[in-house]
Amino acid sequence: MTDLLNGAEDEAFRQEIREFVTANLHPGTRDKVARGAPLTREDFARWQQCLFERGWVAPAWPVEHGGPGWSARQRLIADEEMFRQHTPPLPGFGLKMIGPILMRFGTPGQQARFLPGILSGDDWWCQGFSEPGAGSDLASLRTRAVRVAGGWRISGSKTWTTYAQYANWIFCLVRTDPQAKKQQGISMMLVDMASDGFTRRPIRLMDGTEEVNEIFLDDVFVPDDQVVGEINRGWTYAKALLENERFGIGGIGRSKHLLQRVREMADAAGRGADPEVADALAAFEIDIMAVEATTLRLLNAAEAGARIGAETSLLKIRGTEIQQGLTELMLEVAGPAALPERESEGAEAPFENAAYQFLNWRKLSIYGGSNEIQRGILAGQVLGL
Amino acid sequence: MIRLDPPDDGVTMLKETAERFVADRYGLARRGEMLRKPDDQIPVHWADMAGLGWLLAPVPEAAGGLGLPPVQIVALLEVLGAGLVLEPVGPVVMRCAATLARALPDAEAVLAPVLSGGCIEVMAGGEEAAPITAMRDGERVTLAGRAPLVVGGAAARAFWVVARMESAPVLIRVPLEKAGVTRFRLVDGQAAAKVVFDGVSCDAGEVITGCAPALAFGADMGLLGMLAETSGLIDALYRATLEHVKLREQFGRPIGRFQAVQHRMADMFIAREEAQSMVQLAAEAMESADTGFRARLVSAARIKIAGSARAVLRDAVQLHGGMGVTDELPVGHMVKRLLVLTQMGGSRATHLKRFREAA
Ligand SMILES: Cc1cc2nc3c(=O)[nH]c(=O)nc-3n(C[C@H](O)[C@H](O)[C@H](O)COP(=O)(O)OP(=O)(O)OC[C@H]3O[C@@H](n4cnc5c(N)ncnc54)[C@H](O)[C@@H]3O)c2cc1C
């Protein structure tokens, strides 16, 4: 596979990453990632610990908050190399979402209190935005926070909360001014999940995993020092956070990793040289290249001082389409061998996770703002339609 | 001659009975309980299906069946497919019984215990990718090879093995005791089996030869059954999604009012219509004496329907949003069954080739 970032310095940096991963990644975790098997909290936590100790856990954070001081180019290389070596992609709720938001909008006290736990993995965060009635139309959320002495009391429910079962903190969007226009009465609050009045129900997904949850908040108390920024400005923070999320969702490293896996499956199925399959693989490689080049252009522009906002939607759209397309090619290559339940006696390596990955990754075009919503954002905010 | 007539009263009645049957017995919770039964057990409604005459329906009268034409049978299978039934009607009745009825002189006696709902026998082998061979040595014939995935095979008491002997296809009945069966579940929860035939032997007299036309016919009938189930699922997903986009509101209106959603629903409707047309076409072609014509149309239907199924699967999940990826709505279960159906039955390349080459 062609590496676009392939100067001598890039190569040296790649080498450094590779050596670190080889020396530190737990073989059991590595094996699961290589096969597309589901990961446990332990897989993530163990790897986070390694990265934390090396100072690499938060590639995009500034040095003063514990980042490694990598350039955007190095971050892309690190992401790509780590995926290539089958490291587990750490959930981004703390590291990529609330962490950067606290750095930008949080108080020094909040930064001192929360950022270290995010880096070390002592705290696990989850994202409490979506509600049963507020998905694409997030601003219609109805979970309410009412003013009380010293803080707020939250009542309502959240849903689709990824990895809430692993988390001890959740950042929530709540309505603090029911009279104001939709977007204007929303605030962002940090909620301790051990609070009284907090309950959780797992939701089983069609691939059999329980990645997401429903959350119920019944008069949960949140002290004033756990409100992010200003009251009723939560929408602004949420938008900034979602744009960060989309930069990540472009997932070039992830796409390349998947392409590599599909190639291996094609070889295992004896179809690596089949022109139909070989052409499809080449076409995906080119698609990934186009997203990578576009990501680099956007990052360079951002480093040169341009403000990148809604444009990141295009990375999310293309990245997820490529990844979903690759899971379909995986199915094509695997044929009936994809069908036995994984871990059953019928399962056949390396195809045992193909159907599950196809099913699980339907989510990519739904979460983080669905691809329809992203196209709407591009058309409205970038194209001015 | 292709007619594509609208359904007659017989078809309508058959469909209605099947729809009631599925509605009464196949709610998600009940189906969940059925999935937790041991996988070597015959699914509970098998005998009742026999009682309704569904197992005898497509079998020729000469073999003791009702001899219903394929166009009527596909209507039934569409409903059973959409209903996510776990009884292996397709593999047993469409493929196995259709084959045996044409391959055996005493088909009626052989099929009776199965079609009366007492037991299950299925075909195994016959796939290009994993051929099973039969070696003749004097009066004994010995098999080598395995069938990696036999749907309906988990509860079977015998396998009708399609093997190659002296470069011609033959059929050999292997009872359960002689076969190496490993049972497991598929992604959609239904039971299946991997069956190893290495070293299984029988008297040369038990080998059924000269059955190539019956095997070809049975394979196409089996495929037709799968296509009918697929088409039924496409219709069910279309309907569930249509209802969802009418009810689910975001931004103060039903999401079905957004043009991006409308266009996808319109495409889903087109896919459904074309799938139904192609199933009917292939069903009528099964009655043709022209085997090349039959092969062309069945492969054409398979190509078209597999493509439609994938597009409908994607859009049905997508338009359901988060709800679409859960195990808590019928959609997720239908999607998994659709996946199972489309991963089997031969690759796209195989069917395109057969379409091009069948005269
Ligand atoms: C696996 C998974 C994990 C998730 N994790 C989290 C999490 O950790 N935290 C969290 O807060 N949320 C999470 N989400 C929720 C996710 O952000 C929402 O599912 C998403 O915003 C879509 O909302 P919805 O599911 O309510 O679908 P809906 O908003 O009901 O949308 C249904 C369909 O309608 C389309 N649609 C809606 N409006 C329009 C329009 N105006 N124009 C065109 N099409 C439209 C959508 O694109 C979609 O196809 C997760 C979701 C999934 C599936």
mmCIF file with all atom_site columns, N, CA and C in Angstrom, chain A residues 80-121:
data_model
loop_
_atom_site.group_PDB
_atom_site.id
_atom_site.type_symbol
_atom_site.label_atom_id
_atom_site.label_alt_id
_atom_site.label_comp_id
_atom_site.label_asym_id
_atom_site.label_entity_id
_atom_site.label_seq_id
_atom_site.pdbx_PDB_ins_code
_atom_site.Cartn_x
_atom_site.Cartn_y
_atom_site.Cartn_z
_atom_site.occupancy
_atom_site.B_iso_or_equiv
_atom_site.pdbx_formal_charge
_atom_site.auth_seq_id
_atom_site.auth_comp_id
_atom_site.auth_asym_id
_atom_site.auth_atom_id
_atom_site.pdbx_PDB_model_num
ATOM 1   N N  . GLU A 1 80  ? -1.720  5.838  11.507 1.00 0.00 ? 80  GLU A N  1
ATOM 2   C CA . GLU A 1 80  ? -1.617  4.825  10.461 1.00 0.00 ? 80  GLU A CA 1
ATOM 3   C C  . GLU A 1 80  ? -0.747  3.645  10.908 1.00 0.00 ? 80  GLU A C  1
ATOM 4   N N  . GLU A 1 81  ? 0.402   3.962  11.481 1.00 0.00 ? 81  GLU A N  1
ATOM 5   C CA . GLU A 1 81  ? 1.335   2.901  11.905 1.00 0.00 ? 81  GLU A CA 1
ATOM 6   C C  . GLU A 1 81  ? 0.736   2.066  13.025 1.00 0.00 ? 81  GLU A C  1
ATOM 7   N N  . MET A 1 82  ? 0.047   2.736  13.939 1.00 0.00 ? 82  MET A N  1
ATOM 8   C CA . MET A 1 82  ? -0.521  1.979  15.058 1.00 0.00 ? 82  MET A CA 1
ATOM 9   C C  . MET A 1 82  ? -1.592  1.025  14.553 1.00 0.00 ? 82  MET A C  1
ATOM 10  N N  . PHE A 1 83  ? -2.437  1.522  13.661 1.00 0.00 ? 83  PHE A N  1
ATOM 11  C CA . PHE A 1 83  ? -3.438  0.629  13.080 1.00 0.00 ? 83  PHE A CA 1
ATOM 12  C C  . PHE A 1 83  ? -2.764  -0.538 12.366 1.00 0.00 ? 83  PHE A C  1
ATOM 13  N N  . ARG A 1 84  ? -1.726  -0.191 11.629 1.00 0.00 ? 84  ARG A N  1
ATOM 14  C CA . ARG A 1 84  ? -1.044  -1.231 10.859 1.00 0.00 ? 84  ARG A CA 1
ATOM 15  C C  . ARG A 1 84  ? -0.510  -2.328 11.762 1.00 0.00 ? 84  ARG A C  1
ATOM 16  N N  . GLN A 1 85  ? -0.093  -1.925 12.969 1.00 0.00 ? 85  GLN A N  1
ATOM 17  C CA . GLN A 1 85  ? 0.425   -2.914 13.934 1.00 0.00 ? 85  GLN A CA 1
ATOM 18  C C  . GLN A 1 85  ? -0.683  -3.503 14.798 1.00 0.00 ? 85  GLN A C  1
ATOM 19  N N  . HIS A 1 86  ? -1.919  -3.265 14.426 1.00 0.00 ? 86  HIS A N  1
ATOM 20  C CA . HIS A 1 86  ? -3.076  -3.842 15.134 1.00 0.00 ? 86  HIS A CA 1
ATOM 21  C C  . HIS A 1 86  ? -3.233  -3.385 16.571 1.00 0.00 ? 86  HIS A C  1
ATOM 22  N N  . THR A 1 87  ? -3.028  -2.089 16.813 1.00 0.00 ? 87  THR A N  1
ATOM 23  C CA . THR A 1 87  ? -3.336  -1.585 18.156 1.00 0.00 ? 87  THR A CA 1
ATOM 24  C C  . THR A 1 87  ? -4.829  -1.295 18.236 1.00 0.00 ? 87  THR A C  1
ATOM 25  N N  . PRO A 1 88  ? -5.430  -1.396 19.415 1.00 0.00 ? 88  PRO A N  1
ATOM 26  C CA . PRO A 1 88  ? -6.856  -1.093 19.511 1.00 0.00 ? 88  PRO A CA 1
ATOM 27  C C  . PRO A 1 88  ? -7.082  0.421  19.474 1.00 0.00 ? 88  PRO A C  1
ATOM 28  N N  . PRO A 1 89  ? -8.045  0.875  18.689 1.00 0.00 ? 89  PRO A N  1
ATOM 29  C CA . PRO A 1 89  ? -8.324  2.317  18.658 1.00 0.00 ? 89  PRO A CA 1
ATOM 30  C C  . PRO A 1 89  ? -9.003  2.731  19.964 1.00 0.00 ? 89  PRO A C  1
ATOM 31  N N  . LEU A 1 90  ? -8.344  3.594  20.736 1.00 0.00 ? 90  LEU A N  1
ATOM 32  C CA . LEU A 1 90  ? -8.915  3.969  22.033 1.00 0.00 ? 90  LEU A CA 1
ATOM 33  C C  . LEU A 1 90  ? -10.193 4.775  21.842 1.00 0.00 ? 90  LEU A C  1
ATOM 34  N N  . PRO A 1 91  ? -11.223 4.491  22.636 1.00 0.00 ? 91  PRO A N  1
ATOM 35  C CA . PRO A 1 91  ? -12.450 5.286  22.540 1.00 0.00 ? 91  PRO A CA 1
ATOM 36  C C  . PRO A 1 91  ? -12.122 6.766  22.732 1.00 0.00 ? 91  PRO A C  1
ATOM 37  N N  . GLY A 1 92  ? -12.764 7.605  21.941 1.00 0.00 ? 92  GLY A N  1
ATOM 38  C CA . GLY A 1 92  ? -12.365 9.013  21.919 1.00 0.00 ? 92  GLY A CA 1
ATOM 39  C C  . GLY A 1 92  ? -13.132 9.934  22.856 1.00 0.00 ? 92  GLY A C  1
ATOM 40  N N  . PHE A 1 93  ? -14.008 9.364  23.674 1.00 0.00 ? 93  PHE A N  1
ATOM 41  C CA . PHE A 1 93  ? -14.903 10.259 24.437 1.00 0.00 ? 93  PHE A CA 1
ATOM 42  C C  . PHE A 1 93  ? -14.154 11.196 25.366 1.00 0.00 ? 93  PHE A C  1
ATOM 43  N N  . GLY A 1 94  ? -13.105 10.677 26.028 1.00 0.00 ? 94  GLY A N  1
ATOM 44  C CA . GLY A 1 94  ? -12.290 11.537 26.872 1.00 0.00 ? 94  GLY A CA 1
ATOM 45  C C  . GLY A 1 94  ? -11.216 12.237 26.068 1.00 0.00 ? 94  GLY A C  1
ATOM 46  N N  . LEU A 1 95  ? -10.426 11.435 25.337 1.00 0.00 ? 95  LEU A N  1
ATOM 47  C CA . LEU A 1 95  ? -9.222  11.950 24.687 1.00 0.00 ? 95  LEU A CA 1
ATOM 48  C C  . LEU A 1 95  ? -9.517  12.888 23.519 1.00 0.00 ? 95  LEU A C  1
ATOM 49  N N  . LYS A 1 96  ? -10.572 12.583 22.772 1.00 0.00 ? 96  LYS A N  1
ATOM 50  C CA . LYS A 1 96  ? -10.810 13.391 21.569 1.00 0.00 ? 96  LYS A CA 1
ATOM 51  C C  . LYS A 1 96  ? -11.987 14.334 21.714 1.00 0.00 ? 96  LYS A C  1
ATOM 52  N N  . MET A 1 97  ? -12.860 14.077 22.679 1.00 0.00 ? 97  MET A N  1
ATOM 53  C CA . MET A 1 97  ? -14.051 14.916 22.782 1.00 0.00 ? 97  MET A CA 1
ATOM 54  C C  . MET A 1 97  ? -13.990 15.857 23.975 1.00 0.00 ? 97  MET A C  1
ATOM 55  N N  . ILE A 1 98  ? -14.238 15.315 25.182 1.00 0.00 ? 98  ILE A N  1
ATOM 56  C CA . ILE A 1 98  ? -14.392 16.247 26.302 1.00 0.00 ? 98  ILE A CA 1
ATOM 57  C C  . ILE A 1 98  ? -13.052 16.861 26.704 1.00 0.00 ? 98  ILE A C  1
ATOM 58  N N  . GLY A 1 99  ? -11.955 16.128 26.547 1.00 0.00 ? 99  GLY A N  1
ATOM 59  C CA . GLY A 1 99  ? -10.643 16.685 26.888 1.00 0.00 ? 99  GLY A CA 1
ATOM 60  C C  . GLY A 1 99  ? -10.389 18.005 26.158 1.00 0.00 ? 99  GLY A C  1
ATOM 61  N N  . PRO A 1 100 ? -10.383 17.968 24.819 1.00 0.00 ? 100 PRO A N  1
ATOM 62  C CA . PRO A 1 100 ? -10.159 19.209 24.070 1.00 0.00 ? 100 PRO A CA 1
ATOM 63  C C  . PRO A 1 100 ? -11.181 20.309 24.396 1.00 0.00 ? 100 PRO A C  1
ATOM 64  N N  . ILE A 1 101 ? -12.413 19.919 24.712 1.00 0.00 ? 101 ILE A N  1
ATOM 65  C CA . ILE A 1 101 ? -13.418 20.928 25.049 1.00 0.00 ? 101 ILE A CA 1
ATOM 66  C C  . ILE A 1 101 ? -13.062 21.608 26.377 1.00 0.00 ? 101 ILE A C  1
ATOM 67  N N  . LEU A 1 102 ? -12.608 20.815 27.322 1.00 0.00 ? 102 LEU A N  1
ATOM 68  C CA . LEU A 1 102 ? -12.222 21.404 28.611 1.00 0.00 ? 102 LEU A CA 1
ATOM 69  C C  . LEU A 1 102 ? -11.001 22.300 28.450 1.00 0.00 ? 102 LEU A C  1
ATOM 70  N N  . MET A 1 103 ? -10.080 21.895 27.584 1.00 0.00 ? 103 MET A N  1
ATOM 71  C CA . MET A 1 103 ? -8.908  22.745 27.356 1.00 0.00 ? 103 MET A CA 1
ATOM 72  C C  . MET A 1 103 ? -9.327  24.092 26.783 1.00 0.00 ? 103 MET A C  1
ATOM 73  N N  . ARG A 1 104 ? -10.365 24.069 25.952 1.00 0.00 ? 104 ARG A N  1
ATOM 74  C CA . ARG A 1 104 ? -10.748 25.296 25.265 1.00 0.00 ? 104 ARG A CA 1
ATOM 75  C C  . ARG A 1 104 ? -11.761 26.105 26.077 1.00 0.00 ? 104 ARG A C  1
ATOM 76  N N  . PHE A 1 105 ? -12.710 25.429 26.710 1.00 0.00 ? 105 PHE A N  1
ATOM 77  C CA . PHE A 1 105 ? -13.796 26.161 27.356 1.00 0.00 ? 105 PHE A CA 1
ATOM 78  C C  . PHE A 1 105 ? -13.881 25.930 28.872 1.00 0.00 ? 105 PHE A C  1
ATOM 79  N N  . GLY A 1 106 ? -13.133 24.975 29.391 1.00 0.00 ? 106 GLY A N  1
ATOM 80  C CA . GLY A 1 106 ? -13.243 24.658 30.821 1.00 0.00 ? 106 GLY A CA 1
ATOM 81  C C  . GLY A 1 106 ? -12.452 25.628 31.683 1.00 0.00 ? 106 GLY A C  1
ATOM 82  N N  . THR A 1 107 ? -12.721 25.612 32.991 1.00 0.00 ? 107 THR A N  1
ATOM 83  C CA . THR A 1 107 ? -11.964 26.452 33.923 1.00 0.00 ? 107 THR A CA 1
ATOM 84  C C  . THR A 1 107 ? -10.632 25.767 34.216 1.00 0.00 ? 107 THR A C  1
ATOM 85  N N  . PRO A 1 108 ? -9.646  26.541 34.696 1.00 0.00 ? 108 PRO A N  1
ATOM 86  C CA . PRO A 1 108 ? -8.383  25.911 35.100 1.00 0.00 ? 108 PRO A CA 1
ATOM 87  C C  . PRO A 1 108 ? -8.622  24.806 36.128 1.00 0.00 ? 108 PRO A C  1
ATOM 88  N N  . GLY A 1 109 ? -9.580  25.050 37.019 1.00 0.00 ? 109 GLY A N  1
ATOM 89  C CA . GLY A 1 109 ? -9.903  24.036 38.030 1.00 0.00 ? 109 GLY A CA 1
ATOM 90  C C  . GLY A 1 109 ? -10.392 22.746 37.381 1.00 0.00 ? 109 GLY A C  1
ATOM 91  N N  . GLN A 1 110 ? -11.266 22.860 36.383 1.00 0.00 ? 110 GLN A N  1
ATOM 92  C CA . GLN A 1 110 ? -11.775 21.658 35.686 1.00 0.00 ? 110 GLN A CA 1
ATOM 93  C C  . GLN A 1 110 ? -10.644 20.954 34.946 1.00 0.00 ? 110 GLN A C  1
ATOM 94  N N  . GLN A 1 111 ? -9.791  21.753 34.338 1.00 0.00 ? 111 GLN A N  1
ATOM 95  C CA . GLN A 1 111 ? -8.678  21.147 33.598 1.00 0.00 ? 111 GLN A CA 1
ATOM 96  C C  . GLN A 1 111 ? -7.780  20.346 34.538 1.00 0.00 ? 111 GLN A C  1
ATOM 97  N N  . ALA A 1 112 ? -7.480  20.958 35.680 1.00 0.00 ? 112 ALA A N  1
ATOM 98  C CA . ALA A 1 112 ? -6.601  20.285 36.638 1.00 0.00 ? 112 ALA A CA 1
ATOM 99  C C  . ALA A 1 112 ? -7.274  19.033 37.193 1.00 0.00 ? 112 ALA A C  1
ATOM 100 N N  . ARG A 1 113 ? -8.586  19.108 37.338 1.00 0.00 ? 113 ARG A N  1
ATOM 101 C CA . ARG A 1 113 ? -9.294  17.988 37.947 1.00 0.00 ? 113 ARG A CA 1
ATOM 102 C C  . ARG A 1 113 ? -9.491  16.829 36.974 1.00 0.00 ? 113 ARG A C  1
ATOM 103 N N  . PHE A 1 114 ? -9.792  17.150 35.713 1.00 0.00 ? 114 PHE A N  1
ATOM 104 C CA . PHE A 1 114 ? -10.226 16.077 34.816 1.00 0.00 ? 114 PHE A CA 1
ATOM 105 C C  . PHE A 1 114 ? -9.180  15.603 33.792 1.00 0.00 ? 114 PHE A C  1
ATOM 106 N N  . LEU A 1 115 ? -8.330  16.507 33.325 1.00 0.00 ? 115 LEU A N  1
ATOM 107 C CA . LEU A 1 115 ? -7.439  16.096 32.231 1.00 0.00 ? 115 LEU A CA 1
ATOM 108 C C  . LEU A 1 115 ? -6.496  14.950 32.626 1.00 0.00 ? 115 LEU A C  1
ATOM 109 N N  . PRO A 1 116 ? -5.915  14.983 33.829 1.00 0.00 ? 116 PRO A N  1
ATOM 110 C CA . PRO A 1 116 ? -5.004  13.871 34.172 1.00 0.00 ? 116 PRO A CA 1
ATOM 111 C C  . PRO A 1 116 ? -5.688  12.507 34.141 1.00 0.00 ? 116 PRO A C  1
ATOM 112 N N  . GLY A 1 117 ? -6.914  12.443 34.614 1.00 0.00 ? 117 GLY A N  1
ATOM 113 C CA . GLY A 1 117 ? -7.635  11.162 34.626 1.00 0.00 ? 117 GLY A CA 1
ATOM 114 C C  . GLY A 1 117 ? -7.958  10.680 33.226 1.00 0.00 ? 117 GLY A C  1
ATOM 115 N N  . ILE A 1 118 ? -8.186  11.622 32.320 1.00 0.00 ? 118 ILE A N  1
ATOM 116 C CA . ILE A 1 118 ? -8.458  11.246 30.928 1.00 0.00 ? 118 ILE A CA 1
ATOM 117 C C  . ILE A 1 118 ? -7.202  10.627 30.305 1.00 0.00 ? 118 ILE A C  1
ATOM 118 N N  . LEU A 1 119 ? -6.060  11.268 30.584 1.00 0.00 ? 119 LEU A N  1
ATOM 119 C CA . LEU A 1 119 ? -4.806  10.760 30.024 1.00 0.00 ? 119 LEU A CA 1
ATOM 120 C C  . LEU A 1 119 ? -4.439  9.386  30.588 1.00 0.00 ? 119 LEU A C  1
ATOM 121 N N  . SER A 1 120 ? -4.550  9.258  31.879 1.00 0.00 ? 120 SER A N  1
ATOM 122 C CA . SER A 1 120 ? -4.082  8.019  32.519 1.00 0.00 ? 120 SER A CA 1
ATOM 123 C C  . SER A 1 120 ? -5.058  6.876  32.318 1.00 0.00 ? 120 SER A C  1
ATOM 124 N N  . GLY A 1 121 ? -6.302  7.221  31.994 1.00 0.00 ? 121 GLY A N  1
ATOM 125 C CA . GLY A 1 121 ? -7.301  6.168  31.881 1.00 0.00 ? 121 GLY A CA 1
ATOM 126 C C  . GLY A 1 121 ? -7.958  5.852  33.222 1.00 0.00 ? 121 GLY A C  1
#
